[in-house]
């Protein structure tokens, strides 16, 4: 199966991104043909500072490679190294009714949050459809927030095919990551850069530990019995611990006599140990930017090879060839 997904380089990756998006995406590479790209054109709608966009793009590349992306299995590329997506976005714009974009939640949500209401933000779903359709992806793993974008991509593919009288594009199936639990942030809300409550996966270790010590808990005293199932520290601990370790810590919560500080320390130790090998690999890659660049350029070359016949069929279908 051909699988494609994109991630916006719009800030530092946090535990929510790791467990919610990165780990499931990396698991797919074992059994599928995977295209994974850094959506830097899309990130332009929110990251206006050129230096920041460059930095975030570079960091996402390092993060994925450090955490186990295998460039032999996954075509890993920067969106901006595949300019063909813009031509396809145009061909799709021609069959895209205004009403379809006017109904898009993401545009309304983002403008309500103060993000510039410009054409790029409005046309965002068309570019996203082009990302997907240009390689004829069968399946697209995304979070629930992206479901409507996938519906738009299917809609545009169907409209284009009907008009062309042939199946130029594959209708992509969404693979919604519902099974993945929402990772709580330090304040107990969903972890998100927009809430400033993140634990970054590659933050300086001391800083990460300090942030973990700030995770909010109830005000139970040290000797009190505690409920692990309503505790943010325990919810995070579960992501890193095996069943036996989870049971052992849960039992200590229920017995009383253990303070939250101790649970936080156990969590910080787990987080540190879990990411230590990835940190090492990341530091190695950071010392070798040419290697990272070569991986991204090779990924882009593979993507462009997959795109070429699809784009050519689309151009023929509308009379450009
Ligand atoms: P943020 O909310 O920090 O801006 P993004 O929306 O850029 O993060 O997240 C990219 C993907 O990471 C999302 O589509 C989602 O699948 C996943 N993700 C983000 N935060 C969480 C979370 N707290 N729990 C689970 N998954 C998350
Ligand atoms: N819109 C996606 C997000 O914000 C990123 C993205 C861009 C994407 N193009 C894509 C995801 C194509 C899947 C397929 O998370």
JSON list of C-alpha atoms in Angstrom, two decimals, residues 177-313:
[
{"chain": "A", "resi": 177, "resn": "UNK", "atom": "CA", "xyz": [-5.31, 8.01, 14.40]},
{"chain": "A", "resi": 178, "resn": "UNK", "atom": "CA", "xyz": [-8.19, 7.59, 16.82]},
{"chain": "A", "resi": 179, "resn": "UNK", "atom": "CA", "xyz": [-6.57, 4.77, 18.73]},
{"chain": "A", "resi": 180, "resn": "UNK", "atom": "CA", "xyz": [-3.80, 7.06, 19.98]},
{"chain": "A", "resi": 181, "resn": "UNK", "atom": "CA", "xyz": [-4.63, 8.70, 23.30]},
{"chain": "A", "resi": 182, "resn": "UNK", "atom": "CA", "xyz": [-4.44, 12.46, 23.60]},
{"chain": "A", "resi": 183, "resn": "UNK", "atom": "CA", "xyz": [-1.22, 13.27, 25.44]},
{"chain": "A", "resi": 184, "resn": "UNK", "atom": "CA", "xyz": [-1.81, 15.77, 28.25]},
{"chain": "A", "resi": 185, "resn": "UNK", "atom": "CA", "xyz": [0.41, 18.82, 28.63]},
{"chain": "A", "resi": 186, "resn": "UNK", "atom": "CA", "xyz": [1.89, 20.14, 31.87]},
{"chain": "A", "resi": 187, "resn": "UNK", "atom": "CA", "xyz": [-1.39, 21.94, 32.67]},
{"chain": "A", "resi": 188, "resn": "UNK", "atom": "CA", "xyz": [-3.53, 18.85, 32.01]},
{"chain": "A", "resi": 189, "resn": "UNK", "atom": "CA", "xyz": [-5.07, 20.18, 28.76]},
{"chain": "A", "resi": 190, "resn": "UNK", "atom": "CA", "xyz": [-4.15, 18.54, 25.43]},
{"chain": "A", "resi": 191, "resn": "UNK", "atom": "CA", "xyz": [-0.42, 19.08, 24.89]},
{"chain": "A", "resi": 192, "resn": "UNK", "atom": "CA", "xyz": [-0.06, 21.68, 22.13]},
{"chain": "A", "resi": 193, "resn": "UNK", "atom": "CA", "xyz": [2.34, 24.43, 21.12]},
{"chain": "A", "resi": 194, "resn": "UNK", "atom": "CA", "xyz": [-0.62, 26.78, 21.00]},
{"chain": "A", "resi": 195, "resn": "UNK", "atom": "CA", "xyz": [-1.23, 26.26, 24.73]},
{"chain": "A", "resi": 196, "resn": "UNK", "atom": "CA", "xyz": [2.43, 26.65, 25.78]},
{"chain": "A", "resi": 197, "resn": "UNK", "atom": "CA", "xyz": [2.17, 23.43, 27.83]},
{"chain": "A", "resi": 198, "resn": "UNK", "atom": "CA", "xyz": [4.57, 21.19, 25.95]},
{"chain": "A", "resi": 199, "resn": "UNK", "atom": "CA", "xyz": [7.36, 18.84, 26.96]},
{"chain": "A", "resi": 200, "resn": "UNK", "atom": "CA", "xyz": [9.76, 18.98, 24.00]},
{"chain": "A", "resi": 201, "resn": "UNK", "atom": "CA", "xyz": [11.35, 15.68, 23.04]},
{"chain": "A", "resi": 202, "resn": "UNK", "atom": "CA", "xyz": [14.79, 17.12, 22.39]},
{"chain": "A", "resi": 203, "resn": "UNK", "atom": "CA", "xyz": [14.82, 20.05, 24.83]},
{"chain": "A", "resi": 204, "resn": "UNK", "atom": "CA", "xyz": [17.94, 20.38, 27.02]},
{"chain": "A", "resi": 205, "resn": "UNK", "atom": "CA", "xyz": [17.67, 17.45, 29.52]},
{"chain": "A", "resi": 206, "resn": "UNK", "atom": "CA", "xyz": [17.71, 19.71, 32.58]},
{"chain": "A", "resi": 207, "resn": "UNK", "atom": "CA", "xyz": [14.98, 21.86, 31.11]},
{"chain": "A", "resi": 208, "resn": "UNK", "atom": "CA", "xyz": [12.87, 18.80, 30.26]},
{"chain": "A", "resi": 209, "resn": "UNK", "atom": "CA", "xyz": [13.20, 17.56, 33.84]},
{"chain": "A", "resi": 210, "resn": "UNK", "atom": "CA", "xyz": [12.25, 20.98, 35.18]},
{"chain": "A", "resi": 211, "resn": "UNK", "atom": "CA", "xyz": [9.18, 21.08, 32.94]},
{"chain": "A", "resi": 212, "resn": "UNK", "atom": "CA", "xyz": [8.12, 17.61, 34.07]},
{"chain": "A", "resi": 213, "resn": "UNK", "atom": "CA", "xyz": [8.35, 18.73, 37.72]},
{"chain": "A", "resi": 214, "resn": "UNK", "atom": "CA", "xyz": [5.74, 21.38, 36.83]},
{"chain": "A", "resi": 215, "resn": "UNK", "atom": "CA", "xyz": [3.06, 18.93, 35.64]},
{"chain": "A", "resi": 216, "resn": "UNK", "atom": "CA", "xyz": [-0.10, 19.84, 37.56]},
{"chain": "A", "resi": 217, "resn": "UNK", "atom": "CA", "xyz": [-1.54, 17.39, 40.09]},
{"chain": "A", "resi": 218, "resn": "UNK", "atom": "CA", "xyz": [-4.25, 17.64, 42.71]},
{"chain": "A", "resi": 219, "resn": "UNK", "atom": "CA", "xyz": [-3.34, 18.85, 46.19]},
{"chain": "A", "resi": 220, "resn": "UNK", "atom": "CA", "xyz": [-3.33, 15.45, 47.95]},
{"chain": "A", "resi": 221, "resn": "UNK", "atom": "CA", "xyz": [-0.76, 15.26, 50.77]},
{"chain": "A", "resi": 222, "resn": "UNK", "atom": "CA", "xyz": [2.14, 12.83, 50.74]},
{"chain": "A", "resi": 223, "resn": "UNK", "atom": "CA", "xyz": [0.44, 10.30, 53.01]},
{"chain": "A", "resi": 224, "resn": "UNK", "atom": "CA", "xyz": [-2.91, 10.40, 51.13]},
{"chain": "A", "resi": 225, "resn": "UNK", "atom": "CA", "xyz": [-4.09, 7.61, 48.86]},
{"chain": "A", "resi": 226, "resn": "UNK", "atom": "CA", "xyz": [-4.06, 8.79, 45.25]},
{"chain": "A", "resi": 227, "resn": "UNK", "atom": "CA", "xyz": [-5.89, 7.88, 42.05]},
{"chain": "A", "resi": 228, "resn": "UNK", "atom": "CA", "xyz": [-3.48, 7.11, 39.18]},
{"chain": "A", "resi": 229, "resn": "UNK", "atom": "CA", "xyz": [-6.29, 7.14, 36.62]},
{"chain": "A", "resi": 230, "resn": "UNK", "atom": "CA", "xyz": [-7.00, 10.86, 37.04]},
{"chain": "A", "resi": 231, "resn": "UNK", "atom": "CA", "xyz": [-3.36, 11.94, 37.36]},
{"chain": "A", "resi": 232, "resn": "UNK", "atom": "CA", "xyz": [-1.53, 13.70, 34.50]},
{"chain": "A", "resi": 233, "resn": "UNK", "atom": "CA", "xyz": [1.85, 12.44, 35.70]},
{"chain": "A", "resi": 234, "resn": "UNK", "atom": "CA", "xyz": [0.62, 8.86, 35.56]},
{"chain": "A", "resi": 235, "resn": "UNK", "atom": "CA", "xyz": [-0.97, 9.38, 32.12]},
{"chain": "A", "resi": 236, "resn": "UNK", "atom": "CA", "xyz": [2.44, 10.46, 30.83]},
{"chain": "A", "resi": 237, "resn": "UNK", "atom": "CA", "xyz": [4.28, 7.68, 32.70]},
{"chain": "A", "resi": 238, "resn": "UNK", "atom": "CA", "xyz": [2.08, 5.08, 30.98]},
{"chain": "A", "resi": 239, "resn": "UNK", "atom": "CA", "xyz": [3.45, 6.11, 27.60]},
{"chain": "A", "resi": 240, "resn": "UNK", "atom": "CA", "xyz": [6.93, 4.98, 28.62]},
{"chain": "A", "resi": 241, "resn": "UNK", "atom": "CA", "xyz": [6.44, 2.12, 31.08]},
{"chain": "A", "resi": 242, "resn": "UNK", "atom": "CA", "xyz": [5.65, -1.56, 30.50]},
{"chain": "A", "resi": 243, "resn": "UNK", "atom": "CA", "xyz": [2.63, -3.20, 32.18]},
{"chain": "A", "resi": 244, "resn": "UNK", "atom": "CA", "xyz": [4.57, -4.33, 35.21]},
{"chain": "A", "resi": 245, "resn": "UNK", "atom": "CA", "xyz": [6.03, -0.88, 35.85]},
{"chain": "A", "resi": 246, "resn": "UNK", "atom": "CA", "xyz": [2.62, 0.72, 35.40]},
{"chain": "A", "resi": 247, "resn": "UNK", "atom": "CA", "xyz": [1.03, -1.66, 37.92]},
{"chain": "A", "resi": 248, "resn": "UNK", "atom": "CA", "xyz": [3.83, -1.08, 40.40]},
{"chain": "A", "resi": 249, "resn": "UNK", "atom": "CA", "xyz": [3.49, 2.71, 40.27]},
{"chain": "A", "resi": 250, "resn": "UNK", "atom": "CA", "xyz": [-0.34, 2.53, 40.31]},
{"chain": "A", "resi": 251, "resn": "UNK", "atom": "CA", "xyz": [-0.15, 0.40, 43.47]},
{"chain": "A", "resi": 252, "resn": "UNK", "atom": "CA", "xyz": [2.06, 2.99, 45.15]},
{"chain": "A", "resi": 253, "resn": "UNK", "atom": "CA", "xyz": [-0.45, 5.74, 44.24]},
{"chain": "A", "resi": 254, "resn": "UNK", "atom": "CA", "xyz": [-3.28, 3.73, 45.80]},
{"chain": "A", "resi": 255, "resn": "UNK", "atom": "CA", "xyz": [-1.36, 2.83, 48.98]},
{"chain": "A", "resi": 256, "resn": "UNK", "atom": "CA", "xyz": [-0.59, 6.43, 49.93]},
{"chain": "A", "resi": 257, "resn": "UNK", "atom": "CA", "xyz": [2.77, 7.49, 51.32]},
{"chain": "A", "resi": 258, "resn": "UNK", "atom": "CA", "xyz": [4.22, 8.50, 47.95]},
{"chain": "A", "resi": 259, "resn": "UNK", "atom": "CA", "xyz": [4.32, 12.18, 46.98]},
{"chain": "A", "resi": 260, "resn": "UNK", "atom": "CA", "xyz": [3.74, 13.46, 43.44]},
{"chain": "A", "resi": 261, "resn": "UNK", "atom": "CA", "xyz": [7.35, 14.67, 43.39]},
{"chain": "A", "resi": 262, "resn": "UNK", "atom": "CA", "xyz": [8.52, 11.07, 43.44]},
{"chain": "A", "resi": 263, "resn": "UNK", "atom": "CA", "xyz": [6.17, 10.07, 40.60]},
{"chain": "A", "resi": 264, "resn": "UNK", "atom": "CA", "xyz": [7.42, 13.03, 38.56]},
{"chain": "A", "resi": 265, "resn": "UNK", "atom": "CA", "xyz": [10.99, 11.98, 39.16]},
{"chain": "A", "resi": 266, "resn": "UNK", "atom": "CA", "xyz": [10.18, 8.45, 37.96]},
{"chain": "A", "resi": 267, "resn": "UNK", "atom": "CA", "xyz": [8.57, 9.98, 34.85]},
{"chain": "A", "resi": 268, "resn": "UNK", "atom": "CA", "xyz": [11.55, 12.25, 34.18]},
{"chain": "A", "resi": 269, "resn": "UNK", "atom": "CA", "xyz": [13.93, 9.26, 34.46]},
{"chain": "A", "resi": 270, "resn": "UNK", "atom": "CA", "xyz": [11.81, 7.32, 31.96]},
{"chain": "A", "resi": 271, "resn": "UNK", "atom": "CA", "xyz": [11.63, 10.19, 29.47]},
{"chain": "A", "resi": 272, "resn": "UNK", "atom": "CA", "xyz": [15.37, 10.74, 29.71]},
{"chain": "A", "resi": 273, "resn": "UNK", "atom": "CA", "xyz": [16.22, 7.05, 29.22]},
{"chain": "A", "resi": 274, "resn": "UNK", "atom": "CA", "xyz": [13.72, 6.66, 26.38]},
{"chain": "A", "resi": 275, "resn": "UNK", "atom": "CA", "xyz": [15.08, 9.51, 24.28]},
{"chain": "A", "resi": 276, "resn": "UNK", "atom": "CA", "xyz": [18.78, 9.10, 25.20]},
{"chain": "A", "resi": 277, "resn": "UNK", "atom": "CA", "xyz": [19.70, 6.91, 22.18]},
{"chain": "A", "resi": 278, "resn": "UNK", "atom": "CA", "xyz": [17.73, 9.21, 19.87]},
{"chain": "A", "resi": 279, "resn": "UNK", "atom": "CA", "xyz": [19.55, 12.22, 21.29]},
{"chain": "A", "resi": 280, "resn": "UNK", "atom": "CA", "xyz": [22.85, 10.58, 20.55]},
{"chain": "A", "resi": 281, "resn": "UNK", "atom": "CA", "xyz": [21.83, 9.81, 16.99]},
{"chain": "A", "resi": 282, "resn": "UNK", "atom": "CA", "xyz": [20.50, 13.36, 16.58]},
{"chain": "A", "resi": 283, "resn": "UNK", "atom": "CA", "xyz": [23.78, 14.87, 17.76]},
{"chain": "A", "resi": 284, "resn": "UNK", "atom": "CA", "xyz": [25.62, 12.69, 15.24]},
{"chain": "A", "resi": 285, "resn": "UNK", "atom": "CA", "xyz": [23.35, 13.84, 12.40]},
{"chain": "A", "resi": 286, "resn": "UNK", "atom": "CA", "xyz": [23.71, 17.45, 13.47]},
{"chain": "A", "resi": 287, "resn": "UNK", "atom": "CA", "xyz": [27.45, 17.14, 12.93]},
{"chain": "A", "resi": 288, "resn": "UNK", "atom": "CA", "xyz": [26.81, 15.87, 9.39]},
{"chain": "A", "resi": 289, "resn": "UNK", "atom": "CA", "xyz": [24.39, 18.27, 7.66]},
{"chain": "A", "resi": 290, "resn": "UNK", "atom": "CA", "xyz": [25.51, 17.06, 4.22]},
{"chain": "A", "resi": 291, "resn": "UNK", "atom": "CA", "xyz": [24.23, 13.58, 4.98]},
{"chain": "A", "resi": 292, "resn": "UNK", "atom": "CA", "xyz": [20.84, 14.95, 6.07]},
{"chain": "A", "resi": 293, "resn": "UNK", "atom": "CA", "xyz": [20.66, 17.09, 2.94]},
{"chain": "A", "resi": 294, "resn": "UNK", "atom": "CA", "xyz": [21.49, 14.07, 0.77]},
{"chain": "A", "resi": 295, "resn": "UNK", "atom": "CA", "xyz": [18.67, 12.06, 2.38]},
{"chain": "A", "resi": 296, "resn": "UNK", "atom": "CA", "xyz": [16.14, 14.84, 1.73]},
{"chain": "A", "resi": 297, "resn": "UNK", "atom": "CA", "xyz": [17.25, 15.35, -1.87]},
{"chain": "A", "resi": 298, "resn": "UNK", "atom": "CA", "xyz": [17.10, 11.63, -2.55]},
{"chain": "A", "resi": 299, "resn": "UNK", "atom": "CA", "xyz": [13.59, 11.52, -1.03]},
{"chain": "A", "resi": 300, "resn": "UNK", "atom": "CA", "xyz": [12.51, 14.40, -3.24]},
{"chain": "A", "resi": 301, "resn": "UNK", "atom": "CA", "xyz": [13.92, 12.67, -6.32]},
{"chain": "A", "resi": 302, "resn": "UNK", "atom": "CA", "xyz": [11.91, 9.53, -5.48]},
{"chain": "A", "resi": 303, "resn": "UNK", "atom": "CA", "xyz": [8.75, 11.57, -4.92]},
{"chain": "A", "resi": 304, "resn": "UNK", "atom": "CA", "xyz": [9.21, 13.43, -8.22]},
{"chain": "A", "resi": 305, "resn": "UNK", "atom": "CA", "xyz": [9.66, 10.15, -10.04]},
{"chain": "A", "resi": 306, "resn": "UNK", "atom": "CA", "xyz": [6.34, 8.93, -8.62]},
{"chain": "A", "resi": 307, "resn": "UNK", "atom": "CA", "xyz": [4.66, 12.24, -9.50]},
{"chain": "A", "resi": 308, "resn": "UNK", "atom": "CA", "xyz": [5.80, 12.48, -13.09]},
{"chain": "A", "resi": 309, "resn": "UNK", "atom": "CA", "xyz": [3.33, 10.01, -14.69]},
{"chain": "A", "resi": 310, "resn": "UNK", "atom": "CA", "xyz": [0.43, 11.25, -12.55]},
{"chain": "A", "resi": 311, "resn": "UNK", "atom": "CA", "xyz": [1.00, 14.90, -13.41]},
{"chain": "A", "resi": 312, "resn": "UNK", "atom": "CA", "xyz": [1.49, 14.08, -17.05]},
{"chain": "A", "resi": 313, "resn": "UNK", "atom": "CA", "xyz": [-1.84, 12.17, -17.15]}
]
